[in-house]
mmCIF file of C-alpha atoms in Angstrom:
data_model
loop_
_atom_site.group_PDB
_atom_site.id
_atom_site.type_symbol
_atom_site.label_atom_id
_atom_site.label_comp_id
_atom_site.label_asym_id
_atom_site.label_seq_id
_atom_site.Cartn_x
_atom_site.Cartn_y
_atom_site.Cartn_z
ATOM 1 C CA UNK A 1 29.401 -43.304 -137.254
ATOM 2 C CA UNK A 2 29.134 -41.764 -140.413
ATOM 3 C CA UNK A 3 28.057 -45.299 -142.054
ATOM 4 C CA UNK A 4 25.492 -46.670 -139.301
ATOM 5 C CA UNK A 5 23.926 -42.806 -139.351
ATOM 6 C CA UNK A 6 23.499 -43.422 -143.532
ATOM 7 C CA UNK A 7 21.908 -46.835 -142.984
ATOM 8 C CA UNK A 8 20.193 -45.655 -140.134
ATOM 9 C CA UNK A 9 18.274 -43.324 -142.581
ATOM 10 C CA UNK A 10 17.731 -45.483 -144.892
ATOM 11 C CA UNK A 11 15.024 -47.260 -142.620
ATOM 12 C CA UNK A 12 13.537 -44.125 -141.103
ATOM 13 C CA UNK A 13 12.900 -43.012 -145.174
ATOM 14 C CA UNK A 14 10.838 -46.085 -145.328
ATOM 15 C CA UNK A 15 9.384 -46.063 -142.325
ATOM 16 C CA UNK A 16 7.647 -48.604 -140.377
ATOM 17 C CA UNK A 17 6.866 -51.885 -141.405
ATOM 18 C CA UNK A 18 5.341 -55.419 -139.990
ATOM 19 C CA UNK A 19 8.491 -56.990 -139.734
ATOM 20 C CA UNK A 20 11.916 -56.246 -141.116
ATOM 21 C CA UNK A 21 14.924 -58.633 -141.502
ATOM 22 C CA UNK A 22 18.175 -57.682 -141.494
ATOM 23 C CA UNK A 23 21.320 -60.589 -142.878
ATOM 24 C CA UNK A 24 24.627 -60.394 -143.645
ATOM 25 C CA UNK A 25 27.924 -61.992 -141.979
ATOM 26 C CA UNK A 26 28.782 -61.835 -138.170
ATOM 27 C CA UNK A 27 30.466 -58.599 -137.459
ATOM 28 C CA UNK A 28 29.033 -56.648 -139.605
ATOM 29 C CA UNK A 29 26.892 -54.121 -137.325
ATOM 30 C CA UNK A 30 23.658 -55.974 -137.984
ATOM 31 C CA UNK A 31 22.233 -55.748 -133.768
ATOM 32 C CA UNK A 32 23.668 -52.397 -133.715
ATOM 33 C CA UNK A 33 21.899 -50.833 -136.503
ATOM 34 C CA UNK A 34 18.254 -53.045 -135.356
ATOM 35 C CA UNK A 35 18.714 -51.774 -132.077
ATOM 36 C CA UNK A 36 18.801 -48.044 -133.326
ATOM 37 C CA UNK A 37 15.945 -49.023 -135.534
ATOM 38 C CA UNK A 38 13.856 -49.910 -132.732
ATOM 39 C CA UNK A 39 14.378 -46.534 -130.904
ATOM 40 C CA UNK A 40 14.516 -44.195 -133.955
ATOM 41 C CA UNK A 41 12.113 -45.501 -136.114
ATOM 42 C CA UNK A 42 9.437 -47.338 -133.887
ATOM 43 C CA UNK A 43 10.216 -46.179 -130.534
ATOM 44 C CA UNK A 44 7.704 -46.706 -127.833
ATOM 45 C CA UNK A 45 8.117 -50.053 -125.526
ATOM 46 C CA UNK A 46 10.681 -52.067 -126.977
ATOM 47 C CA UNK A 47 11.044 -56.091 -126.459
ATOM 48 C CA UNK A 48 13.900 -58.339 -127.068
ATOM 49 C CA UNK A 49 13.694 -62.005 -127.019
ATOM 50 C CA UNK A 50 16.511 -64.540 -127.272
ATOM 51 C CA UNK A 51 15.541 -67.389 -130.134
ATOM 52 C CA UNK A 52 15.894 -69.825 -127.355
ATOM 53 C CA UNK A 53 12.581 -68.525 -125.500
ATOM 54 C CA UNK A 54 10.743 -69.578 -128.962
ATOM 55 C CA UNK A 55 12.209 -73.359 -129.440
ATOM 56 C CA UNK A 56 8.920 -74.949 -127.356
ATOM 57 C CA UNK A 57 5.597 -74.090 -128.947
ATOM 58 C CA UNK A 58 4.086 -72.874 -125.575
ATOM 59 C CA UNK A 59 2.041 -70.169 -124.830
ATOM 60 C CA UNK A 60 4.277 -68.544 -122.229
ATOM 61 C CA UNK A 61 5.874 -65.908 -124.919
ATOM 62 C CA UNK A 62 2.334 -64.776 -126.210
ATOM 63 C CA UNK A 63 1.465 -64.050 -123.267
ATOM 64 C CA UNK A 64 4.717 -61.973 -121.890
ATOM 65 C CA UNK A 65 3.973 -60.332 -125.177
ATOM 66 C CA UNK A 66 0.320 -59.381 -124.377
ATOM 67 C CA UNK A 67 1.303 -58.037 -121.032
ATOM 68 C CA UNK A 68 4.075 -55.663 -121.520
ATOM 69 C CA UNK A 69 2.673 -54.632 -125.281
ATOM 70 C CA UNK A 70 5.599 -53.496 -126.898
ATOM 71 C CA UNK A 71 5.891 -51.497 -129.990
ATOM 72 C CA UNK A 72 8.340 -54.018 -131.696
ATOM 73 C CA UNK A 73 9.831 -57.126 -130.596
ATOM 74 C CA UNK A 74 14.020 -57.990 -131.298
ATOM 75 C CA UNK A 75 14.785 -60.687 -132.004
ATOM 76 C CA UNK A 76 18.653 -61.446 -132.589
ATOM 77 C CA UNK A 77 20.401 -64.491 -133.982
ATOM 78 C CA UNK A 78 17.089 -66.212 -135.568
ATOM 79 C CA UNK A 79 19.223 -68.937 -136.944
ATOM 80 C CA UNK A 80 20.783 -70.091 -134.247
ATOM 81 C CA UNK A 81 18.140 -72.091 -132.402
ATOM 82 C CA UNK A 82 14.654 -73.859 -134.069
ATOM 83 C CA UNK A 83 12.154 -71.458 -133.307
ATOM 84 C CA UNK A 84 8.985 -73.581 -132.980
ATOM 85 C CA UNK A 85 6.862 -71.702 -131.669
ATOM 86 C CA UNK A 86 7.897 -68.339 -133.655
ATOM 87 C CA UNK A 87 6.541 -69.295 -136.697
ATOM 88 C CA UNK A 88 2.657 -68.974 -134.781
ATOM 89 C CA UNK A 89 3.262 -66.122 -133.179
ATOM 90 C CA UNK A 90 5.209 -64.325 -135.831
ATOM 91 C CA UNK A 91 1.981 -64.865 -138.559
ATOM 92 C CA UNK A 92 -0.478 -62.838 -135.858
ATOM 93 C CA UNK A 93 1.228 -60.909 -134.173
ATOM 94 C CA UNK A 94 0.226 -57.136 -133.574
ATOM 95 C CA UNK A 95 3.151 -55.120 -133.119
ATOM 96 C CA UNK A 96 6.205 -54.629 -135.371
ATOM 97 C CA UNK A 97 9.004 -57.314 -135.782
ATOM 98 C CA UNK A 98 12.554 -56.745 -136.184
ATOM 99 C CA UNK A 99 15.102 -59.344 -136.703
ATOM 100 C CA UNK A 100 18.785 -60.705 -137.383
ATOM 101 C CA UNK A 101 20.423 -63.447 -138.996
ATOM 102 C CA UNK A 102 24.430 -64.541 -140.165
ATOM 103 C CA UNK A 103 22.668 -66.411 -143.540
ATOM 104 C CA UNK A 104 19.137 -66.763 -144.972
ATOM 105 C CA UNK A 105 20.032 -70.202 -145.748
ATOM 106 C CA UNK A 106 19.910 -70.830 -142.315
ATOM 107 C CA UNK A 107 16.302 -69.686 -141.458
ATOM 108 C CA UNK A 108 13.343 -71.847 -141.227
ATOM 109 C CA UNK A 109 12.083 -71.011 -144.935
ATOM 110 C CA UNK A 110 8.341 -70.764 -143.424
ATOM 111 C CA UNK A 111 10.043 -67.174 -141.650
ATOM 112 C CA UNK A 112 9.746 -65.766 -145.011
ATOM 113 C CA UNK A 113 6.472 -66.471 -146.266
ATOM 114 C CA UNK A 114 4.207 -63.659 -146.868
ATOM 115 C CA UNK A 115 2.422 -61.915 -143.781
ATOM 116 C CA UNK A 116 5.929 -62.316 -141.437
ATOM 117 C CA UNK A 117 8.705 -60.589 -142.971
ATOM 118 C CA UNK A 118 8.087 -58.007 -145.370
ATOM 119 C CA UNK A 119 11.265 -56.412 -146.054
ATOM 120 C CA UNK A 120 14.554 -58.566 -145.858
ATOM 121 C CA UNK A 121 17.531 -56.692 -146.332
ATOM 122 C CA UNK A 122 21.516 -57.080 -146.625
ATOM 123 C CA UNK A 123 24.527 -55.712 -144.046
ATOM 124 C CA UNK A 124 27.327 -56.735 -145.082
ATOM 125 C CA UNK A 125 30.612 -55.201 -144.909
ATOM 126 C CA UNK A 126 31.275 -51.809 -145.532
ATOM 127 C CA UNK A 127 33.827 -50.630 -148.481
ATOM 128 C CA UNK A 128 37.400 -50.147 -148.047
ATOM 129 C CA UNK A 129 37.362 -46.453 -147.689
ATOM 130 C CA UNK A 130 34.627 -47.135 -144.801
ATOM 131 C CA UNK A 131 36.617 -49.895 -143.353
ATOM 132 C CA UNK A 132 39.724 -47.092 -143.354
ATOM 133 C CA UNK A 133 37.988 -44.735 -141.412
ATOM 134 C CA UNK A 134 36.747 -47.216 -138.420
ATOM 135 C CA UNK A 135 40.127 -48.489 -137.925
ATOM 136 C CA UNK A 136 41.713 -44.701 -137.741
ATOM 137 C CA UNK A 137 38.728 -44.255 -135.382
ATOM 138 C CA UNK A 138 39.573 -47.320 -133.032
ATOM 139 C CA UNK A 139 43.168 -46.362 -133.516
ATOM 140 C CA UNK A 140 42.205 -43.313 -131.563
ATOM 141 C CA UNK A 141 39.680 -44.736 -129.634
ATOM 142 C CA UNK A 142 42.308 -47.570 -127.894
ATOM 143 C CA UNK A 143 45.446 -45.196 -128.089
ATOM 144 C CA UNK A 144 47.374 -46.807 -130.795
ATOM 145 C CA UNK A 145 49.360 -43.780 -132.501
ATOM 146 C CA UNK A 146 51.906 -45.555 -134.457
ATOM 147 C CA UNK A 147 51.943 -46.680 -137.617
ATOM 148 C CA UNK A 148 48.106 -45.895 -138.032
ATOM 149 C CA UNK A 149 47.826 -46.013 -141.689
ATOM 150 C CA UNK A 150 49.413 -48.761 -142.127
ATOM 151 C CA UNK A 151 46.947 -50.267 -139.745
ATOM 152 C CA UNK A 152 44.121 -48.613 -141.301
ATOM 153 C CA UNK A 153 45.450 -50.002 -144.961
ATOM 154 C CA UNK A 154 46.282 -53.356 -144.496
ATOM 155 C CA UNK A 155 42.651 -54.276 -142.286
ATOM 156 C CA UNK A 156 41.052 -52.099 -145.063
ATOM 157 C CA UNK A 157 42.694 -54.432 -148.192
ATOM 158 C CA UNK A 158 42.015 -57.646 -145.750
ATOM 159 C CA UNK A 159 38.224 -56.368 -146.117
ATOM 160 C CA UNK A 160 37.758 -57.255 -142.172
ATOM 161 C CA UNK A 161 34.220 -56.455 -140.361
ATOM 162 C CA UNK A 162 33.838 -53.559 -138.172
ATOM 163 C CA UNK A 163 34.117 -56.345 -135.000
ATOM 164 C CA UNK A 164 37.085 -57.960 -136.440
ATOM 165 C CA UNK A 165 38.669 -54.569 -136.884
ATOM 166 C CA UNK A 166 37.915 -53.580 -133.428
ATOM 167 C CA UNK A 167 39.182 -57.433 -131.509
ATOM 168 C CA UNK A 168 42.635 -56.308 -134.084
ATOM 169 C CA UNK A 169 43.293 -52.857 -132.605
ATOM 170 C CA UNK A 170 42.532 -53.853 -129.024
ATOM 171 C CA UNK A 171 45.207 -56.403 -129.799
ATOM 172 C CA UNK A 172 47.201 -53.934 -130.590
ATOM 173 C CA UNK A 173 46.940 -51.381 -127.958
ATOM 174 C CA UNK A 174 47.839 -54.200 -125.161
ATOM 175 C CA UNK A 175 50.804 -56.110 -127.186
ATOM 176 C CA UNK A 176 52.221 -53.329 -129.967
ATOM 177 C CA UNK A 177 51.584 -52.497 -133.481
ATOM 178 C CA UNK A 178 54.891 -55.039 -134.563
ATOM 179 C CA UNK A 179 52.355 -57.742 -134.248
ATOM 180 C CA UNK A 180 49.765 -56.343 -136.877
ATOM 181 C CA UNK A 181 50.891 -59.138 -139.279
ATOM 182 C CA UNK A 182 50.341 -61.864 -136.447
ATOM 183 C CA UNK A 183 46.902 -60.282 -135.731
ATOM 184 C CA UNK A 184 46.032 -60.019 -139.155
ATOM 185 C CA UNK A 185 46.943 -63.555 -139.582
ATOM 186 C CA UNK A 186 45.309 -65.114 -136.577
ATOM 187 C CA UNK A 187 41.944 -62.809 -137.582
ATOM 188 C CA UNK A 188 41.952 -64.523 -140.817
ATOM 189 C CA UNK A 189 42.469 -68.059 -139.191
ATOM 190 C CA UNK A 190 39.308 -66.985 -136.865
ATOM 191 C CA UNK A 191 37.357 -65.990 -139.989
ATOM 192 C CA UNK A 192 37.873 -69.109 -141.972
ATOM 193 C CA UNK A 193 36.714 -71.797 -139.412
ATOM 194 C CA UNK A 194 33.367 -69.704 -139.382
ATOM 195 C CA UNK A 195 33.044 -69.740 -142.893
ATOM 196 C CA UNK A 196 33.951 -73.366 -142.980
ATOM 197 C CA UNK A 197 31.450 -74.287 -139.662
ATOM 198 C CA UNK A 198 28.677 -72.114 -141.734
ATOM 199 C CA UNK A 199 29.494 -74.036 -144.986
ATOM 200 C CA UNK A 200 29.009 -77.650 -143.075
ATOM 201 C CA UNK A 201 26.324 -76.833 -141.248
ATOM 202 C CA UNK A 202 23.024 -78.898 -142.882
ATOM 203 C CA UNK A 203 20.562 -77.112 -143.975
ATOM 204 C CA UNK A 204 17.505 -77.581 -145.994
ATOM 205 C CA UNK A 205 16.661 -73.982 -146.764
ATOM 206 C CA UNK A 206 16.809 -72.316 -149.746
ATOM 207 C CA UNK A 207 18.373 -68.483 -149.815
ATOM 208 C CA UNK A 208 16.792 -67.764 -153.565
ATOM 209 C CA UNK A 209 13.577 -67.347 -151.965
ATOM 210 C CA UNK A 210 14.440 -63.893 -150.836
ATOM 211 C CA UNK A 211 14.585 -60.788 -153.776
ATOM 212 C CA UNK A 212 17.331 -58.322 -153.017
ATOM 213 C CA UNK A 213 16.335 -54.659 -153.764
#
């Protein structure tokens, strides 16, 4: 709590902005921290869209848009479908825009050209001593009392996400903490074919395009 309250304030510091992109890998607290976002920092009508409403360049969206009026629009996952018809809508749109994404590599380049996104930033996963603390918290959260530090060491060291930390100590709770080490394991075998699905994927984007702050 601790963490998403720091990055949390982070963004209301800065305040609002046309559209704000948030990347890093799956798992990482990405939707949960642009959903606060949304409420804390814009508040107001809020809209979210799945990427697959934006793959036909019709008009339909615009005008959902135009109706309800929202303050900001979500959008989650923008590199998991083409979003055609995004691209228009995204360069005029009125209200706020606040989006995710697993890799910027992934994104239809013209998404960050100037007048669409003007603040990308990084979530990626949290430092050991962070990582500690959330699995001591789901520890308690899912009633696993034994062996807690050792739970809270070994996911820490692994440097698991938040969600991988939390599908581990659900595990737990249901079949013991004497199969942390098959968990742990079968967590990492989970993690690599994503990384190896993300690293075959084609793309023809270019991350460098985006400055870091």
């Amino acid at each position: 709590a601790d963490l998403l309250t720091g990055r949390l304030q982070l963004f209301e510091q800065r305040g609002k902005k046309r559209g704000t992109l948030l990347f890093g890998p799956p798992g990482t607290g990405k939707t949960t921290l642009a959903r606060l976002i949304c409420t804390s920092v814009y508040g107001g009508r809020i809209l979210a869209l799945d990427t697959r409403m934006w793959q036909d360049p019709s008009e339909w969206v615009e005008r959902v848009v135009e109706f309800l009026a929202p303050r900001v629009i979500f959008i989650d996952d923008m590199d998991r479908h083409k979003m055609h018809a995004g691209l228009r809508f995204l360069s005029g749109a009125t209200c706020s825009i606040i989006g995710t994404v697993n890799t910027i590599a992934k994104l239809d380049r013209a998404f960050l050209r100037p007048g669409r996104f003007d603040e990308v930033r990084p979530v990626f996963v949290p430092p050991a001593e962070h990582l500690a603390r959330i699995a001591r918290f789901y520890c308690e959260h899912d009633g696993v009392t034994e062996e807690v530090e050792k739970i809270a060491s070994v996911v820490a060291a692994k440097g698991f996400s938040p969600a991988e930390i939390r599908e581990i100590i659900l595990s737990l709770s249901v079949c013991g903490v004497q199969h942390l080490s098959h968990e742990v394991t079968r967590m990492d075998a989970h993690r690599q074919h994503y990384a190896n699905v993300f690293d075959e994927a084609p793309s023809d984007n270019d991350a460098n395009d985006v400055s870091e702050e």
